[in-house]
mmCIF file of C-alpha atoms in Angstrom:
data_model
loop_
_atom_site.group_PDB
_atom_site.id
_atom_site.type_symbol
_atom_site.label_atom_id
_atom_site.label_comp_id
_atom_site.label_asym_id
_atom_site.label_seq_id
_atom_site.Cartn_x
_atom_site.Cartn_y
_atom_site.Cartn_z
ATOM 1 C CA ARG Q 1 2.371 4.757 14.337
ATOM 2 C CA ILE Q 2 -0.044 2.825 16.470
ATOM 3 C CA ASP Q 3 0.034 1.961 20.125
ATOM 4 C CA ILE Q 4 0.108 -1.823 19.868
ATOM 5 C CA ALA Q 5 2.695 -4.043 21.496
ATOM 6 C CA VAL Q 6 4.862 -6.072 19.124
ATOM 7 C CA GLY Q 7 3.702 -9.251 20.846
ATOM 8 C CA THR Q 8 0.100 -8.418 19.996
ATOM 9 C CA ILE Q 9 0.963 -8.130 16.303
ATOM 10 C CA TYR Q 10 2.619 -11.546 16.345
ATOM 11 C CA THR Q 11 -0.580 -13.038 17.742
ATOM 12 C CA TYR Q 12 -2.085 -12.413 14.297
ATOM 13 C CA PHE Q 13 0.981 -12.625 12.043
ATOM 14 C CA ILE Q 14 3.783 -15.194 11.955
ATOM 15 C CA ASN Q 15 6.494 -12.620 11.216
ATOM 16 C CA LYS Q 16 7.130 -9.267 9.525
ATOM 17 C CA ASP Q 17 6.915 -10.825 6.047
ATOM 18 C CA ASP Q 18 3.466 -12.197 6.889
ATOM 19 C CA LEU Q 19 2.315 -8.772 8.090
ATOM 20 C CA ILE Q 20 3.653 -7.009 4.997
ATOM 21 C CA LEU Q 21 2.177 -9.659 2.685
ATOM 22 C CA GLU Q 22 -1.237 -9.155 4.308
ATOM 23 C CA ALA Q 23 -0.974 -5.381 3.772
ATOM 24 C CA ILE Q 24 0.112 -5.912 0.148
ATOM 25 C CA ASN Q 25 -2.824 -8.300 -0.357
ATOM 26 C CA LYS Q 26 -5.252 -5.640 0.900
ATOM 27 C CA ILE Q 27 -3.806 -2.975 -1.390
ATOM 28 C CA VAL Q 28 -3.510 -5.180 -4.474
ATOM 29 C CA GLY Q 29 -6.962 -6.654 -3.804
ATOM 30 C CA THR Q 30 -8.443 -3.150 -3.818
ATOM 31 C CA ILE Q 31 -6.566 -2.289 -7.025
ATOM 32 C CA LEU Q 32 -7.636 -5.546 -8.692
ATOM 33 C CA THR Q 33 -11.288 -5.059 -7.742
ATOM 34 C CA GLU Q 34 -11.286 -1.467 -9.009
ATOM 35 C CA ALA Q 35 -9.548 -2.472 -12.253
ATOM 36 C CA GLN Q 36 -11.974 -5.339 -12.915
ATOM 37 C CA ILE Q 37 -14.971 -3.072 -12.353
ATOM 38 C CA ARG Q 38 -13.569 -0.553 -14.830
ATOM 39 C CA ILE Q 39 -12.836 -3.066 -17.613
ATOM 40 C CA LYS Q 40 -16.057 -5.068 -17.256
ATOM 41 C CA TYR Q 41 -17.829 -3.537 -20.278
ATOM 42 C CA ILE Q 42 -14.806 -2.635 -22.408
ATOM 43 C CA THR Q 43 -14.447 -4.723 -25.551
ATOM 44 C CA ASN Q 44 -11.208 -3.344 -27.035
ATOM 45 C CA PRO Q 45 -8.330 -5.403 -25.547
ATOM 46 C CA LEU Q 46 -5.833 -2.520 -25.640
ATOM 47 C CA GLU Q 47 -8.285 -0.218 -23.912
ATOM 48 C CA LYS Q 48 -8.773 -2.914 -21.267
ATOM 49 C CA ILE Q 49 -5.022 -3.044 -20.584
ATOM 50 C CA VAL Q 50 -4.702 0.753 -20.406
ATOM 51 C CA THR Q 51 -7.747 1.003 -18.125
ATOM 52 C CA PHE Q 52 -6.498 -1.855 -15.930
ATOM 53 C CA LEU Q 53 -3.086 -0.228 -15.438
ATOM 54 C CA SER Q 54 -4.552 3.265 -15.035
ATOM 55 C CA ALA Q 55 -6.803 2.003 -12.246
ATOM 56 C CA ASN Q 56 -3.679 0.781 -10.482
ATOM 57 C CA LEU Q 57 -2.026 4.186 -10.598
ATOM 58 C CA GLU Q 58 -5.186 6.070 -9.697
ATOM 59 C CA VAL Q 59 -5.794 3.962 -6.574
ATOM 60 C CA LEU Q 60 -2.200 4.535 -5.462
ATOM 61 C CA TYR Q 61 -2.459 8.227 -6.255
ATOM 62 C CA LYS Q 62 -5.479 8.518 -3.941
ATOM 63 C CA ARG Q 63 -3.682 6.560 -1.197
ATOM 64 C CA LYS Q 64 -0.084 7.755 -1.082
ATOM 65 C CA ASP Q 65 0.478 5.698 2.090
ATOM 66 C CA TRP Q 66 -0.312 2.550 0.062
ATOM 67 C CA GLY Q 67 2.082 3.693 -2.650
ATOM 68 C CA LYS Q 68 4.813 4.130 -0.051
ATOM 69 C CA LEU Q 69 4.216 0.685 1.399
ATOM 70 C CA LEU Q 70 4.445 -0.917 -2.045
ATOM 71 C CA ALA Q 71 7.483 1.157 -3.000
ATOM 72 C CA PHE Q 72 9.496 0.338 0.098
ATOM 73 C CA GLU Q 73 8.219 -2.939 1.541
ATOM 74 C CA MET Q 74 7.135 -5.111 -1.372
ATOM 75 C CA TYR Q 75 10.705 -6.215 -2.035
ATOM 76 C CA VAL Q 76 11.113 -7.412 1.559
ATOM 77 C CA VAL Q 77 8.605 -10.240 1.072
ATOM 78 C CA PRO Q 78 10.193 -13.384 -0.395
ATOM 79 C CA GLN Q 79 9.299 -13.679 -4.081
ATOM 80 C CA ASN Q 80 8.074 -17.266 -3.683
ATOM 81 C CA LEU Q 81 5.341 -15.959 -1.336
ATOM 82 C CA LEU Q 82 4.584 -12.866 -3.400
ATOM 83 C CA MET Q 83 4.078 -14.862 -6.593
ATOM 84 C CA SER Q 84 2.241 -17.785 -4.965
ATOM 85 C CA PRO Q 85 -1.498 -17.894 -5.808
ATOM 86 C CA ASP Q 86 -2.022 -19.647 -2.465
ATOM 87 C CA HIS Q 87 -0.568 -16.746 -0.467
ATOM 88 C CA SER Q 88 -0.776 -13.606 -2.515
ATOM 89 C CA ILE Q 89 -3.378 -11.618 -4.416
ATOM 90 C CA PHE Q 90 -0.433 -10.106 -6.296
ATOM 91 C CA ALA Q 91 -0.089 -13.402 -8.193
ATOM 92 C CA THR Q 92 -3.780 -13.149 -9.154
ATOM 93 C CA TYR Q 93 -3.196 -9.566 -10.327
ATOM 94 C CA VAL Q 94 -0.275 -10.658 -12.538
ATOM 95 C CA HIS Q 95 -2.353 -13.546 -13.921
ATOM 96 C CA LYS Q 96 -5.245 -11.183 -14.794
ATOM 97 C CA LEU Q 97 -2.859 -8.826 -16.586
ATOM 98 C CA GLU Q 98 -1.444 -11.790 -18.512
ATOM 99 C CA GLU Q 99 -4.999 -12.795 -19.523
ATOM 100 C CA LEU Q 100 -5.635 -9.300 -20.875
ATOM 101 C CA ILE Q 101 -2.400 -9.424 -22.869
ATOM 102 C CA LYS Q 102 -3.282 -12.892 -24.236
ATOM 103 C CA GLU Q 103 -6.669 -11.548 -25.339
ATOM 104 C CA ALA Q 104 -4.979 -8.653 -27.150
ATOM 105 C CA ILE Q 105 -2.624 -11.106 -28.881
ATOM 106 C CA ALA Q 106 -5.470 -13.466 -29.847
ATOM 107 C CA LYS Q 107 -7.433 -10.587 -31.385
ATOM 108 C CA GLY Q 108 -4.401 -9.297 -33.304
ATOM 109 C CA TYR Q 109 -3.829 -6.089 -31.342
ATOM 110 C CA ILE Q 110 -0.396 -7.152 -30.085
ATOM 111 C CA LYS Q 111 2.115 -9.429 -31.805
ATOM 112 C CA GLU Q 112 2.842 -12.839 -30.281
ATOM 113 C CA GLN Q 113 5.218 -12.623 -27.318
ATOM 114 C CA ASN Q 114 5.938 -13.831 -23.798
ATOM 115 C CA THR Q 115 2.863 -12.667 -21.877
ATOM 116 C CA ARG Q 116 4.451 -13.129 -18.433
ATOM 117 C CA LEU Q 117 7.421 -10.989 -19.428
ATOM 118 C CA MET Q 118 5.140 -8.304 -20.868
ATOM 119 C CA ALA Q 119 2.967 -8.298 -17.715
ATOM 120 C CA LEU Q 120 6.040 -7.956 -15.502
ATOM 121 C CA HIS Q 121 7.355 -5.191 -17.754
ATOM 122 C CA CYS Q 122 4.061 -3.299 -17.321
ATOM 123 C CA LEU Q 123 4.260 -3.773 -13.552
ATOM 124 C CA GLY Q 124 7.864 -2.553 -13.573
ATOM 125 C CA SER Q 125 6.704 0.630 -15.271
ATOM 126 C CA ILE Q 126 3.918 1.077 -12.705
ATOM 127 C CA ASP Q 127 6.426 0.475 -9.904
ATOM 128 C CA PHE Q 128 8.817 3.050 -11.395
ATOM 129 C CA LEU Q 129 6.052 5.670 -11.622
ATOM 130 C CA ASN Q 130 4.873 4.889 -8.107
ATOM 131 C CA ARG Q 131 8.411 5.167 -6.689
ATOM 132 C CA SER Q 132 9.008 8.404 -8.610
ATOM 133 C CA TRP Q 133 5.814 9.785 -7.163
ATOM 134 C CA VAL Q 134 6.277 8.754 -3.512
ATOM 135 C CA VAL Q 135 10.045 9.302 -3.303
ATOM 136 C CA TYR Q 136 10.622 12.275 -5.624
ATOM 137 C CA ASP Q 137 7.132 13.822 -5.601
ATOM 138 C CA TYR Q 138 6.813 13.383 -9.382
ATOM 139 C CA LYS Q 139 3.485 14.864 -10.502
ATOM 140 C CA ILE Q 140 1.157 12.648 -12.516
ATOM 141 C CA ASP Q 141 -1.788 14.082 -14.429
ATOM 142 C CA PHE Q 142 -3.837 10.929 -15.066
ATOM 143 C CA LYS Q 143 -6.318 12.546 -17.428
ATOM 144 C CA LYS Q 144 -3.531 14.005 -19.584
ATOM 145 C CA ASP Q 145 -0.925 11.231 -19.269
ATOM 146 C CA LYS Q 146 -3.213 8.159 -19.302
ATOM 147 C CA GLU Q 147 -2.369 7.065 -22.826
ATOM 148 C CA GLN Q 148 1.374 7.541 -22.320
ATOM 149 C CA VAL Q 149 1.302 5.504 -19.120
#
């Protein structure tokens, strides 16, 4: 809780969706930056995907408040804004994950398939783990469970 009048918030944000989208952009931007740093020198496409997704979970694990915001508020924002490259870093995150999957397919590590669907499936798994962690206090041992995740 912060001591700021609602009117002050709306000086900077159009509405609640705009405020939540800005918070999501900050979180996802941090995750994306961390993931890109970690995969920069990795050559194996599968290892890149695992490292990319692990970075996501590790950032959320360090910032449980961010995990809670994503778990409870991300679905409030209209999907057309969330998936718009003009408005959302989340769309950039999904695109980067799709690129990694396409690279793995091109190099023969994964069979040909719908890369968007696979990226969204991966994100659904991350979302499930995040929700399990923030809602049910599910324990995640990243060093031990990294490959399974």
